[in-house]
Amino acid sequence: MTSPNNPMIMEEVEDPIANSTEVFKIAASRQYAGYDYSQQGRFVPPDMMQPQQPYTGQIFQPTQAYTPAAPQPFYGNSFEDEPPLLEELGINFDHIWQKTLTVLHPLKEVDGSIMNETDLAGPMIFCLAFGATLLLAGKIQFGYVYGISAIGCLGMFCLLNLMSMTGVSFGCVASVLGYCLLPMILLSSFAVIFSLQGMLGIILTAGIIGWCSFSASKIFISALAMERQQLLVAYPCALLYGVFALISVF
Amino acid sequence: MADPHQLFDDTSSAQSRGYRAQQAASGLGYPATSTLPQAAFLADPVSNMAMAYGSSLAAQGKELVDKNIDRFIPVTKLKYYFAVDTVYVGKKLGLLVFPYLHQDWEVQYQQDTPVAPRFDVNAPDLYIPAMAFITYILVAGLALGTQDRFSPDLLGLQASSALAWLALEVVAILLSLYLVTVNTDLTTIDLVAFLGYKYVGMIGGVLMGLLFGKMGYYLVLGWCCVSIFVFMIRTLRLKILAQAAAEGVPVRGARNQLRMYLTMAVAAAQPLLMYWLTFHLVR
């Protein structure tokens, strides 16, 4: 970074950088421990993905005696060595599709380990889709959708931690509740075409709320091994999805 | 030419010390000048340092919260009140609406600690009050919505007013228990649980009011008020009154009379609050 003429600058700048990046890497690895990055190598902070630095000038030349003993730098010197973007972000479309199918078959037995990897990309897509279908019906209420999801996830997180023997992480709760929002998207797309305020609409709404909360409680029960509490877990889920349905209908 | 990012990569690993030693060795005696490229480069590490500091601070904060959460919210004690199952909830709801046939109101003990609510229908729990409270807020929103008086901030208003009344009740009862110098094993959380049971009746009343108008509301609310009165008397009697009085033997003495009045006052406050918090929702 400096020319051989200006090593003083190098020395002043380097120490805080060394400490900070070391701390940053440790913090990043701890923070993202729950994510399935095992196949990718280390996490790359987005700021390092800059294009070439604008300065030309004196670039530091490493001395001959220095040889990097570490394994190859994470994204060596060429663009092609970097892993694909989706893989880095942890978005795995195949997994998302698997989990979606699990939610859509409420009567199928679910495996408890399905939610071991907390994946928020799928739920994000579903939230956006829900907001988009509401937009099609003329209701600009993205804010309410996000706000209610956040409060609902927080409440569910506290409740499940108090009710179960093993605890849950917030990411797991958010992930499950987000995936089970899918039938609600069907409801709001109906609302675009037909009005839901008649008897048929009420029956359809009740059915969809039941479907969503049944799937969510089924996944929670199997993931947390809570016996004889399925209805107790389904009730708060039904309240949460009921609020979403309220937004769709009214 | 060295990749500028290589600087960040190298200095965070073990061999960076060797690298830096190299720099120090070769760097002595050079004058320090600041040219434009270095200034632009300096802006980056500062922001990166700030980001690294921020994320380390966040990680430390999370650890601090995890270690100290037990001091402010007794999580393990709360877990006892949520150890419920579906059968218990069903029986308890039935008891809240029809307490007249239930005979034995004692909580069973197991080696000095009360048994979990799962195993004894008389034990207080916090699942029903919490769910009932949230349902009450949503039903209030629904009721206001059908009268075209709904707006989302009204939900917050209802929630905070109900919470405020609950807190006031708890404080008033704790204060009177203190003044009457009763030695009970009635903890604050127990009290919150008992006072939260009235929301079940309130929800029933408001729903009936929505479906059948004022007549339905008054009928159901009246029934629930009487039930909750009886329920509270029978439950609190065992907690507040002296053992002998609880068994039905009339015990003389001003102190027991005072305790009896206190129990009746607490039980009578429930129907009053039930009516106060719901009458404006049903037109």
PDB file of C-alpha atoms in Angstrom, chain B residues 70-189:
ATOM      1  CA  ASP B  70     -31.698 -14.097  34.732  1.00  0.00           C
ATOM      2  CA  ARG B  71     -31.280 -11.157  37.046  1.00  0.00           C
ATOM      3  CA  PHE B  72     -34.152  -9.181  35.565  1.00  0.00           C
ATOM      4  CA  ILE B  73     -36.512 -11.832  34.257  1.00  0.00           C
ATOM      5  CA  PRO B  74     -36.517 -15.068  36.259  1.00  0.00           C
ATOM      6  CA  VAL B  75     -36.574 -17.333  33.245  1.00  0.00           C
ATOM      7  CA  THR B  76     -36.445 -20.642  35.094  1.00  0.00           C
ATOM      8  CA  LYS B  77     -39.298 -19.633  37.362  1.00  0.00           C
ATOM      9  CA  LEU B  78     -41.326 -18.567  34.373  1.00  0.00           C
ATOM     10  CA  LYS B  79     -40.718 -21.910  32.695  1.00  0.00           C
ATOM     11  CA  TYR B  80     -42.651 -23.594  35.492  1.00  0.00           C
ATOM     12  CA  TYR B  81     -45.732 -21.586  34.607  1.00  0.00           C
ATOM     13  CA  PHE B  82     -45.537 -22.565  30.961  1.00  0.00           C
ATOM     14  CA  ALA B  83     -45.151 -26.295  31.539  1.00  0.00           C
ATOM     15  CA  VAL B  84     -48.662 -27.024  30.358  1.00  0.00           C
ATOM     16  CA  ASP B  85     -50.280 -29.402  27.956  1.00  0.00           C
ATOM     17  CA  THR B  86     -53.508 -29.453  26.000  1.00  0.00           C
ATOM     18  CA  VAL B  87     -55.452 -31.515  28.539  1.00  0.00           C
ATOM     19  CA  TYR B  88     -54.601 -29.119  31.350  1.00  0.00           C
ATOM     20  CA  VAL B  89     -55.632 -26.090  29.320  1.00  0.00           C
ATOM     21  CA  GLY B  90     -58.922 -27.690  28.413  1.00  0.00           C
ATOM     22  CA  LYS B  91     -59.716 -28.595  32.005  1.00  0.00           C
ATOM     23  CA  LYS B  92     -58.691 -25.194  33.308  1.00  0.00           C
ATOM     24  CA  LEU B  93     -60.859 -23.356  30.806  1.00  0.00           C
ATOM     25  CA  GLY B  94     -63.753 -25.545  31.828  1.00  0.00           C
ATOM     26  CA  LEU B  95     -63.046 -24.727  35.452  1.00  0.00           C
ATOM     27  CA  LEU B  96     -62.999 -21.019  34.768  1.00  0.00           C
ATOM     28  CA  VAL B  97     -66.417 -21.142  33.193  1.00  0.00           C
ATOM     29  CA  PHE B  98     -68.000 -23.700  35.524  1.00  0.00           C
ATOM     30  CA  PRO B  99     -66.244 -23.952  38.890  1.00  0.00           C
ATOM     31  CA  TYR B 100     -69.247 -25.161  40.883  1.00  0.00           C
ATOM     32  CA  LEU B 101     -68.699 -28.881  40.764  1.00  0.00           C
ATOM     33  CA  HIS B 102     -64.984 -28.983  41.449  1.00  0.00           C
ATOM     34  CA  GLN B 103     -64.250 -30.332  44.906  1.00  0.00           C
ATOM     35  CA  ASP B 104     -60.583 -30.260  45.656  1.00  0.00           C
ATOM     36  CA  TRP B 105     -58.839 -26.953  45.194  1.00  0.00           C
ATOM     37  CA  GLU B 106     -55.531 -27.742  46.841  1.00  0.00           C
ATOM     38  CA  VAL B 107     -52.375 -27.660  44.818  1.00  0.00           C
ATOM     39  CA  GLN B 108     -50.448 -30.869  45.175  1.00  0.00           C
ATOM     40  CA  TYR B 109     -46.911 -30.609  46.384  1.00  0.00           C
ATOM     41  CA  GLN B 110     -43.941 -32.750  45.629  1.00  0.00           C
ATOM     42  CA  GLN B 111     -41.173 -32.401  48.175  1.00  0.00           C
ATOM     43  CA  ASP B 112     -41.917 -28.794  49.027  1.00  0.00           C
ATOM     44  CA  THR B 113     -42.255 -27.572  45.477  1.00  0.00           C
ATOM     45  CA  PRO B 114     -45.622 -27.301  43.819  1.00  0.00           C
ATOM     46  CA  VAL B 115     -46.253 -29.732  41.042  1.00  0.00           C
ATOM     47  CA  ALA B 116     -46.088 -28.440  37.474  1.00  0.00           C
ATOM     48  CA  PRO B 117     -49.410 -27.312  35.965  1.00  0.00           C
ATOM     49  CA  ARG B 118     -49.280 -30.268  33.603  1.00  0.00           C
ATOM     50  CA  PHE B 119     -50.029 -32.625  36.470  1.00  0.00           C
ATOM     51  CA  ASP B 120     -52.437 -30.643  38.626  1.00  0.00           C
ATOM     52  CA  VAL B 121     -55.365 -28.657  37.380  1.00  0.00           C
ATOM     53  CA  ASN B 122     -55.295 -26.404  40.434  1.00  0.00           C
ATOM     54  CA  ALA B 123     -51.830 -25.019  39.792  1.00  0.00           C
ATOM     55  CA  PRO B 124     -51.686 -21.525  38.287  1.00  0.00           C
ATOM     56  CA  ASP B 125     -50.140 -21.120  34.855  1.00  0.00           C
ATOM     57  CA  LEU B 126     -49.231 -18.187  32.667  1.00  0.00           C
ATOM     58  CA  TYR B 127     -50.077 -19.640  29.265  1.00  0.00           C
ATOM     59  CA  ILE B 128     -53.810 -19.049  29.543  1.00  0.00           C
ATOM     60  CA  PRO B 129     -53.538 -15.468  30.866  1.00  0.00           C
ATOM     61  CA  ALA B 130     -50.970 -14.519  28.214  1.00  0.00           C
ATOM     62  CA  MET B 131     -52.950 -15.999  25.330  1.00  0.00           C
ATOM     63  CA  ALA B 132     -56.190 -14.592  26.704  1.00  0.00           C
ATOM     64  CA  PHE B 133     -54.677 -11.135  26.946  1.00  0.00           C
ATOM     65  CA  ILE B 134     -53.455 -11.182  23.357  1.00  0.00           C
ATOM     66  CA  THR B 135     -56.757 -12.601  22.128  1.00  0.00           C
ATOM     67  CA  TYR B 136     -58.607  -9.891  24.050  1.00  0.00           C
ATOM     68  CA  ILE B 137     -56.617  -7.199  22.256  1.00  0.00           C
ATOM     69  CA  LEU B 138     -57.295  -8.764  18.852  1.00  0.00           C
ATOM     70  CA  VAL B 139     -60.985  -9.267  19.606  1.00  0.00           C
ATOM     71  CA  ALA B 140     -61.190  -5.648  20.768  1.00  0.00           C
ATOM     72  CA  GLY B 141     -59.661  -4.629  17.451  1.00  0.00           C
ATOM     73  CA  LEU B 142     -62.209  -6.786  15.632  1.00  0.00           C
ATOM     74  CA  ALA B 143     -65.089  -5.273  17.615  1.00  0.00           C
ATOM     75  CA  LEU B 144     -63.909  -1.763  16.900  1.00  0.00           C
ATOM     76  CA  GLY B 145     -63.462  -2.713  13.273  1.00  0.00           C
ATOM     77  CA  THR B 146     -67.058  -3.821  12.896  1.00  0.00           C
ATOM     78  CA  GLN B 147     -68.136  -0.477  14.304  1.00  0.00           C
ATOM     79  CA  ASP B 148     -65.871   1.371  11.884  1.00  0.00           C
ATOM     80  CA  ARG B 149     -63.899   2.824  14.735  1.00  0.00           C
ATOM     81  CA  PHE B 150     -60.741   0.881  14.037  1.00  0.00           C
ATOM     82  CA  SER B 151     -57.260   2.219  13.519  1.00  0.00           C
ATOM     83  CA  PRO B 152     -54.045   0.325  14.360  1.00  0.00           C
ATOM     84  CA  ASP B 153     -52.977   2.693  17.073  1.00  0.00           C
ATOM     85  CA  LEU B 154     -56.201   1.911  18.903  1.00  0.00           C
ATOM     86  CA  LEU B 155     -54.894  -1.636  19.338  1.00  0.00           C
ATOM     87  CA  GLY B 156     -51.866  -0.250  21.109  1.00  0.00           C
ATOM     88  CA  LEU B 157     -54.112   1.938  23.219  1.00  0.00           C
ATOM     89  CA  GLN B 158     -56.274  -0.993  24.284  1.00  0.00           C
ATOM     90  CA  ALA B 159     -53.217  -3.087  25.053  1.00  0.00           C
ATOM     91  CA  SER B 160     -51.558  -0.491  27.208  1.00  0.00           C
ATOM     92  CA  SER B 161     -54.711   0.403  29.077  1.00  0.00           C
ATOM     93  CA  ALA B 162     -55.409  -3.246  29.898  1.00  0.00           C
ATOM     94  CA  LEU B 163     -51.814  -3.738  31.007  1.00  0.00           C
ATOM     95  CA  ALA B 164     -52.005  -0.640  33.152  1.00  0.00           C
ATOM     96  CA  TRP B 165     -55.122  -1.896  34.934  1.00  0.00           C
ATOM     97  CA  LEU B 166     -53.452  -5.248  35.504  1.00  0.00           C
ATOM     98  CA  ALA B 167     -50.370  -3.620  36.990  1.00  0.00           C
ATOM     99  CA  LEU B 168     -52.542  -1.426  39.201  1.00  0.00           C
ATOM    100  CA  GLU B 169     -54.444  -4.437  40.481  1.00  0.00           C
ATOM    101  CA  VAL B 170     -51.281  -6.368  41.254  1.00  0.00           C
ATOM    102  CA  VAL B 171     -49.772  -3.426  43.127  1.00  0.00           C
ATOM    103  CA  ALA B 172     -52.965  -2.776  45.076  1.00  0.00           C
ATOM    104  CA  ILE B 173     -53.295  -6.393  46.147  1.00  0.00           C
ATOM    105  CA  LEU B 174     -49.651  -6.699  47.103  1.00  0.00           C
ATOM    106  CA  LEU B 175     -49.949  -3.522  49.126  1.00  0.00           C
ATOM    107  CA  SER B 176     -53.014  -4.728  50.974  1.00  0.00           C
ATOM    108  CA  LEU B 177     -51.431  -8.099  51.636  1.00  0.00           C
ATOM    109  CA  TYR B 178     -48.478  -6.274  53.114  1.00  0.00           C
ATOM    110  CA  LEU B 179     -50.685  -4.064  55.279  1.00  0.00           C
ATOM    111  CA  VAL B 180     -52.717  -6.960  56.576  1.00  0.00           C
ATOM    112  CA  THR B 181     -49.464  -8.801  57.317  1.00  0.00           C
ATOM    113  CA  VAL B 182     -50.496 -12.029  55.824  1.00  0.00           C
ATOM    114  CA  ASN B 183     -47.874 -14.708  55.507  1.00  0.00           C
ATOM    115  CA  THR B 184     -48.728 -16.455  52.330  1.00  0.00           C
ATOM    116  CA  ASP B 185     -46.815 -18.287  49.689  1.00  0.00           C
ATOM    117  CA  LEU B 186     -48.619 -16.263  47.047  1.00  0.00           C
ATOM    118  CA  THR B 187     -45.872 -14.996  44.804  1.00  0.00           C
ATOM    119  CA  THR B 188     -46.243 -12.041  42.458  1.00  0.00           C
ATOM    120  CA  ILE B 189     -46.247 -14.268  39.402  1.00  0.00           C
TER     121      ILE B 189
END
